[in-house]
Short mmCIF file of C-alpha atoms in Angstrom, two decimals:
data_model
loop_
_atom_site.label_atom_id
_atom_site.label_comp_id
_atom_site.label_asym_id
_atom_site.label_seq_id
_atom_site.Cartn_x
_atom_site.Cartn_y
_atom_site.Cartn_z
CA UNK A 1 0.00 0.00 0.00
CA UNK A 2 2.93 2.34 1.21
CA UNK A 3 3.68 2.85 -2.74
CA UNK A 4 0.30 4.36 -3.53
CA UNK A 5 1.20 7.47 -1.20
CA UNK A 6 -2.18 7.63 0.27
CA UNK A 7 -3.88 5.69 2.89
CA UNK A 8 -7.66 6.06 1.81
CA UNK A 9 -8.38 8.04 5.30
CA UNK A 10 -8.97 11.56 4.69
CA UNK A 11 -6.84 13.33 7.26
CA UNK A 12 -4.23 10.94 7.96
CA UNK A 13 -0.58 11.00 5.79
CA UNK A 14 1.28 7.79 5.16
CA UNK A 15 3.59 7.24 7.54
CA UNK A 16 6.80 6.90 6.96
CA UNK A 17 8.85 4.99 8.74
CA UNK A 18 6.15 3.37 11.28
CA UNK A 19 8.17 1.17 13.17
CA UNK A 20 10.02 3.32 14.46
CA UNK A 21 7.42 5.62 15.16
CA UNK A 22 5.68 2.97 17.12
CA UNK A 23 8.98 1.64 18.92
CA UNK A 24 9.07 5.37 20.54
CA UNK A 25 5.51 5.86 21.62
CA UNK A 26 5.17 2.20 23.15
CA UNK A 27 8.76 3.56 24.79
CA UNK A 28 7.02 6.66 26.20
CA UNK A 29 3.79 5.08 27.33
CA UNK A 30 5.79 2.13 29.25
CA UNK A 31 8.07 5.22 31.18
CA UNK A 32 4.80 6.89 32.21
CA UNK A 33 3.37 3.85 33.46
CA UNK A 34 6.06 3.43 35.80
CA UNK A 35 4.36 6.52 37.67
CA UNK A 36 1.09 4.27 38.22
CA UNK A 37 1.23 2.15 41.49
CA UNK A 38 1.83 -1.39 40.46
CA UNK A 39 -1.44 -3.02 41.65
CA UNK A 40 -3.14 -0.47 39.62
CA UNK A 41 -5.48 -2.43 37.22
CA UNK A 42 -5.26 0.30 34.33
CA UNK A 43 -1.23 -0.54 34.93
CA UNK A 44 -1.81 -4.09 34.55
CA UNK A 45 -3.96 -4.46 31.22
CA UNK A 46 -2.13 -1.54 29.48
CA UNK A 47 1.47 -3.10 30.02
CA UNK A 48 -0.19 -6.15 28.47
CA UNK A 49 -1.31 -4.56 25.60
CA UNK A 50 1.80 -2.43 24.82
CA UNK A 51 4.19 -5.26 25.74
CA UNK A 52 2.32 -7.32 22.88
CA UNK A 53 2.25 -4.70 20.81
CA UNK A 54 5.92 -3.59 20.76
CA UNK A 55 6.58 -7.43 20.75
CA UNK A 56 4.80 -7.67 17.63
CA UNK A 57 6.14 -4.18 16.15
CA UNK A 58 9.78 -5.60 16.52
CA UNK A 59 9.59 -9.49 15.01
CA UNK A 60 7.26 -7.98 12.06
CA UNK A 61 8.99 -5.36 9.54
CA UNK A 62 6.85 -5.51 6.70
CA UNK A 63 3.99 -3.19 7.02
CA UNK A 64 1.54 -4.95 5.73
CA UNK A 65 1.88 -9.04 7.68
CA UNK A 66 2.23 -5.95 10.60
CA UNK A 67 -1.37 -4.84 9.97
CA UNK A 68 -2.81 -7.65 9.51
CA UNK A 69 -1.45 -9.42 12.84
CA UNK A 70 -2.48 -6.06 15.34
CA UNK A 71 -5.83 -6.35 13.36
CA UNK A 72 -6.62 -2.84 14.06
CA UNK A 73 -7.09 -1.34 10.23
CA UNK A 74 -4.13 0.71 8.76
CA UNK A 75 -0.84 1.29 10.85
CA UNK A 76 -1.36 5.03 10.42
CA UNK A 77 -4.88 3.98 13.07
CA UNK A 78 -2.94 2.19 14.98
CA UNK A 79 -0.02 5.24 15.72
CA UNK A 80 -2.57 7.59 16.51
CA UNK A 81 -4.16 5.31 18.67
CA UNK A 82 -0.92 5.20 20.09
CA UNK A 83 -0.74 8.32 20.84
CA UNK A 84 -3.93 8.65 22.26
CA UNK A 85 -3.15 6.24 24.60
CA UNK A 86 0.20 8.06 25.52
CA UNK A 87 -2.05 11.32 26.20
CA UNK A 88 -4.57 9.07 28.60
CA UNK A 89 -1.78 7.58 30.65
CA UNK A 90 -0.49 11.06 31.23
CA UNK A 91 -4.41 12.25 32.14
CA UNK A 92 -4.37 8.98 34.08
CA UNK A 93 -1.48 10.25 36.50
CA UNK A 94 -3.82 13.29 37.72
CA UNK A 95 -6.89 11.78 37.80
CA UNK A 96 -5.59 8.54 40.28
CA UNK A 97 -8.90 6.40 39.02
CA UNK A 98 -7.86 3.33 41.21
CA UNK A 99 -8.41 4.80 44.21
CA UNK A 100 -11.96 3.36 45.65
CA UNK A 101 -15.01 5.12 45.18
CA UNK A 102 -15.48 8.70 45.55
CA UNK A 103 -19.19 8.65 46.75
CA UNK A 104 -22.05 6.36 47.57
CA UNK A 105 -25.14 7.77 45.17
CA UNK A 106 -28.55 7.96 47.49
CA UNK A 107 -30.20 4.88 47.95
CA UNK A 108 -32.65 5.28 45.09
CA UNK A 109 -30.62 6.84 42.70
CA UNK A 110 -30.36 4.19 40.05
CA UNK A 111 -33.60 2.47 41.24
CA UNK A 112 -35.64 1.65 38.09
CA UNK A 113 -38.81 1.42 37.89
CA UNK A 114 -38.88 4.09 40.99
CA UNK B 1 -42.37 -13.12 18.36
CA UNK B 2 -39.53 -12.54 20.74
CA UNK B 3 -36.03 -11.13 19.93
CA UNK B 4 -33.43 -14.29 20.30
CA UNK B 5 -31.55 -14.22 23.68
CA UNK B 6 -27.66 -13.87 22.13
CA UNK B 7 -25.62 -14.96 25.22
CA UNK B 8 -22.97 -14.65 23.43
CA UNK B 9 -22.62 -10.97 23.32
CA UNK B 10 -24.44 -10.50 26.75
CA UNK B 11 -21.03 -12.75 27.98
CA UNK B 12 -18.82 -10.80 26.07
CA UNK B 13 -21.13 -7.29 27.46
CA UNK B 14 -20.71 -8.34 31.15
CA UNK B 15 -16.75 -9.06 30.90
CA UNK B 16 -16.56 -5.81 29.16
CA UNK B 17 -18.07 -3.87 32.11
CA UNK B 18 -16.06 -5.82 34.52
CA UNK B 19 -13.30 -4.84 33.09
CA UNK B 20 -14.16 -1.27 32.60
CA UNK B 21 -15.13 -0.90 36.49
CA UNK B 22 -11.88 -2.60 37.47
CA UNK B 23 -9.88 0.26 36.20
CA UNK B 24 -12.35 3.08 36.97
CA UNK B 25 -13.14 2.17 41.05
CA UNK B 26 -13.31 5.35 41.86
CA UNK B 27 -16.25 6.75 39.50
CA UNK B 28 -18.18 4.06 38.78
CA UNK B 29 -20.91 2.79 41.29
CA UNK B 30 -23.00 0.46 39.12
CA UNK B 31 -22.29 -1.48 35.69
CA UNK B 32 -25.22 -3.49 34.18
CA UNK B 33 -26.14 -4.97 30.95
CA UNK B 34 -29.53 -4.86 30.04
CA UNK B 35 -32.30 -7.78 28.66
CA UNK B 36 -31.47 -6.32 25.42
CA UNK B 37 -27.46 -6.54 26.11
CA UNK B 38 -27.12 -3.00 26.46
CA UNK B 39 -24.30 -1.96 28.61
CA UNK B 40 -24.44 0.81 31.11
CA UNK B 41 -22.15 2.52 33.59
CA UNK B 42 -23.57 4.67 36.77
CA UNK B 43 -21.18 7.18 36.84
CA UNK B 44 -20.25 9.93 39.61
CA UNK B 45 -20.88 13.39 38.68
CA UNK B 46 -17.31 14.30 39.17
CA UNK B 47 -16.26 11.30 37.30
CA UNK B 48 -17.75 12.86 33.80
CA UNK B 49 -14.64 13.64 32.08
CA UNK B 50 -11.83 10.83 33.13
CA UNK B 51 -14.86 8.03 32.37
CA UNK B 52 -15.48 9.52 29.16
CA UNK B 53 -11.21 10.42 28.26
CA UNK B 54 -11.05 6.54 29.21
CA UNK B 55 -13.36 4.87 26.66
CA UNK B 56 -12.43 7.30 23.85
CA UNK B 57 -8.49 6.70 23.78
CA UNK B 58 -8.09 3.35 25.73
CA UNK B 59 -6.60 0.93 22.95
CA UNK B 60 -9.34 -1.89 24.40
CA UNK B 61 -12.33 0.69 24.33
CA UNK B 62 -12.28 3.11 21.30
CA UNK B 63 -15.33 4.67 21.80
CA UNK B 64 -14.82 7.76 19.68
CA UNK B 65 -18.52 8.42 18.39
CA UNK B 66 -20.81 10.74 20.89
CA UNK B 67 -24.13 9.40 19.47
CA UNK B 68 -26.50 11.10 22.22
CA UNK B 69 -26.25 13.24 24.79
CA UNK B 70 -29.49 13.38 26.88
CA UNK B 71 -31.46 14.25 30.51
CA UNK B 72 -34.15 12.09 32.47
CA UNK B 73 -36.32 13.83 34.78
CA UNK B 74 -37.29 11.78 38.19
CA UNK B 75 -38.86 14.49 40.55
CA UNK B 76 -39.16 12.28 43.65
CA UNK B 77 -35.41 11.66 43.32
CA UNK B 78 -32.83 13.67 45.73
CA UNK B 79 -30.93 14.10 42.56
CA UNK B 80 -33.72 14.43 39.65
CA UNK B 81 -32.13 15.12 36.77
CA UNK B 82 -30.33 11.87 34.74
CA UNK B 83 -27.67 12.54 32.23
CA UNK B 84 -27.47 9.85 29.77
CA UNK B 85 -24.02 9.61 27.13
CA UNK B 86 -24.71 7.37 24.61
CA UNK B 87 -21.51 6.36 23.08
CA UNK B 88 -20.40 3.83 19.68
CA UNK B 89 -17.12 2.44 19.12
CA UNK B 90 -16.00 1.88 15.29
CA UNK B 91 -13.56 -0.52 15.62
CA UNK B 92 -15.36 -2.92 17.56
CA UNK B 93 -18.52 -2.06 16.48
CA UNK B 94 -20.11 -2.07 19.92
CA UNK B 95 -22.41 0.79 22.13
CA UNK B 96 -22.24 1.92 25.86
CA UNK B 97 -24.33 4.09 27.98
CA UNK B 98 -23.17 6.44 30.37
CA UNK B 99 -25.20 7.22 33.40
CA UNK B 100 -24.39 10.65 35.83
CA UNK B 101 -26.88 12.39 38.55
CA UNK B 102 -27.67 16.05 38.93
CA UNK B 103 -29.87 18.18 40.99
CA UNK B 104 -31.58 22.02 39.56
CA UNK B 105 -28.09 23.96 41.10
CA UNK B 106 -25.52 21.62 40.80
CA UNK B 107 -23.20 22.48 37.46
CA UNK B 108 -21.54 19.18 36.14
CA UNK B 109 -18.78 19.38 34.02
CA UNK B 110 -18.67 19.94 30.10
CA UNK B 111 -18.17 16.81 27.97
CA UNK B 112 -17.07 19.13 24.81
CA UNK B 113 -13.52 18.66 25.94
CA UNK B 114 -13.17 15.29 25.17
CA UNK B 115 -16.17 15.14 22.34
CA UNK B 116 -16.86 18.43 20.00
CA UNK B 117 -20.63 16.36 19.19
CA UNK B 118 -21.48 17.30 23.11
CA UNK B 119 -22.16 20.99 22.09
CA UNK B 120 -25.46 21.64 20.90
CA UNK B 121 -26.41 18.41 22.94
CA UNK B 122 -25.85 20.09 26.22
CA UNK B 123 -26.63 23.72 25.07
CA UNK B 124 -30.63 21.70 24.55
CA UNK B 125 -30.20 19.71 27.65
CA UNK B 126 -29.38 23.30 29.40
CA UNK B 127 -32.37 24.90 27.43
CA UNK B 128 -34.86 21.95 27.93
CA UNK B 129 -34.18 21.00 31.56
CA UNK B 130 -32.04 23.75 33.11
CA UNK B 131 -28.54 21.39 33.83
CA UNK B 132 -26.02 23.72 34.14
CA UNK B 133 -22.85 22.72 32.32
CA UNK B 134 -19.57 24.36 34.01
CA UNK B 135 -16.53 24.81 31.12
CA UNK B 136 -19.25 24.97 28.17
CA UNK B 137 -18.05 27.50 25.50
CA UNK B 138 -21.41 28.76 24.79
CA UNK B 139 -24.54 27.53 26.82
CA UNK B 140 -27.51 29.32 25.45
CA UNK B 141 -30.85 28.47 24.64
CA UNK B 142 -31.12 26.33 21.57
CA UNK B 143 -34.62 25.41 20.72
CA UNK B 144 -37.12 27.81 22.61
CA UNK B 145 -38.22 31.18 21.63
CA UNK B 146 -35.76 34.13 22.68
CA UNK B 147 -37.89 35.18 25.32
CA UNK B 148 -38.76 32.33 26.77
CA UNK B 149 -39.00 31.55 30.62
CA UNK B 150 -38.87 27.82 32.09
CA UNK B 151 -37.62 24.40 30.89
CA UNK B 152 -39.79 22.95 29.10
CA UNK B 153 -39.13 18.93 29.42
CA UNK B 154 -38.98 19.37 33.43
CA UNK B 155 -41.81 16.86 34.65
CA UNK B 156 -43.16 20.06 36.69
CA UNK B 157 -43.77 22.33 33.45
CA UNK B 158 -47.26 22.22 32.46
CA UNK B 159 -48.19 20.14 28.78
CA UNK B 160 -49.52 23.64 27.24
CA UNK B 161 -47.17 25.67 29.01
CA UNK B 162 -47.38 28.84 31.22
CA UNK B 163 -47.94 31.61 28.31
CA UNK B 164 -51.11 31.66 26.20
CA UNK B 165 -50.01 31.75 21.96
#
């Protein structure tokens, strides 16, 4: 596909280069998990996912067999997910989500029928 | 005729919403799948914005697509106003709802941060109900006349309304 310059998404360049690209965001999202307390579960299934991931991004250097095994549509999708995964482990750090709940709701709140 | 029961996807639903309120304990109070395997998370107030960040960019949950934005009145509740977030994902071609309480006074934060469909939906749930949205850029009345005084879809506001036309 790479050789048709275009990736049939309007908005989104080919990428050129995507491994690398890839290699350095799964990089940065792994260093900013570190900040998350270990038993965190968001911790837990996201290291899964990026560990796979990279895994996969490093045995696989043709773009194509790469697509096809993340089986999440065109590389360029799968870098900006990337990246919007880097920018929600960041948000993550603030928010602290794995801390128990904030507030009971009254007891009828979610009561349906009332 | 009855709709087939697909356990299946109600399976696949319920280990979705476990999952979802494993690594969101702090907002989420309830998560239930419906009859009709709809999934639903009671939400928080203050948890609006991290729930919502969450599904949109987590790599397991892309649920980029705002498809409704919406209010439920319950007078006889302490908090009576519902807001509902009706969200699609693309890529796995799946729907959540999003559940959040309110009272009259309470603001609750703008979703238009995290999805640009949220703005006319919360400038009508402002104009139809009277939920204040806190960080809205521009939360005016949408659908009733300039002058008009009252939310309309509030369970209190008379069918034929206050002001003879």
């Amino acid at each position: 596909m790479l050789s048709v310059q275009t990736t049939g998404l309007v908005g989104l360049a080919v990428a050129e280069n995507p491994h690398e690209r890839l290699r350095i965001l799964y990089t940065k999202i792994r260093g900013v998990l570190q900040n998350i307390p270990k038993d965190a579960a968001y911790r837990k299934y996201t290291e899964q996912i990026v560990n796979q991931r990279f895994n996969l991004v490093q045995m696989e250097t043709d773009v194509q067999k790469l697509e096809d095994k993340l089986n999440s549509g065109r590389i360029e999708e799968v870098i900006v997910q990337a990246e919007n995964e880097l920018s929600l482990a960041r948000k993550m750090i603030q928010w602290k989500p794995w801390e128990p709940l904030v507030e009971e709701p009254p007891s009828d709140q979610w009561r349906w029928p009332i | 005729t009855v709709r087939p029961k697909n356990e299946v996807e109600q399976k696949q639903l319920c280990a979705f919403g476990e999952y979802v309120a494993e690594i969101l304990p702090k907002y989420i109070q309830q998560a239930q799948v419906t009859c009709f395997n709809e999934l639903e998370l009671l939400i928080h107030p203050d948890g609006i914005i991290p729930v919502l960040t969450f599904l949109r960019d987590h790599t397991n949950a892309q649920f980029r697509s705002l498809a409704d934005l919406t209010a439920v009145d319950v007078p006889s509740r302490q908090y009576r106003f519902e807001i509902v977030y009706n969200l699609l994902s693309l890529r796995f071609n799946s729907r959540i709802r999003v559940k959040t309480y309110t009272d009259e006074l309470t603001p609750i934060d703008s979703a238009v941060s995290v999805h640009k469909a949220a703005n006319w939906y919360e400038r009508e749930v402002w104009d139809m109900y009277g939920v204040f949205f806190a960080n809205h850029p521009d939360l005016r009345r949408i659908l009733t006349d300039y002058g008009f005084e009252g939310h309309p879809f509030r369970k209190d506001f008379p069918l034929s309304g206050y002001v003879e036309v």
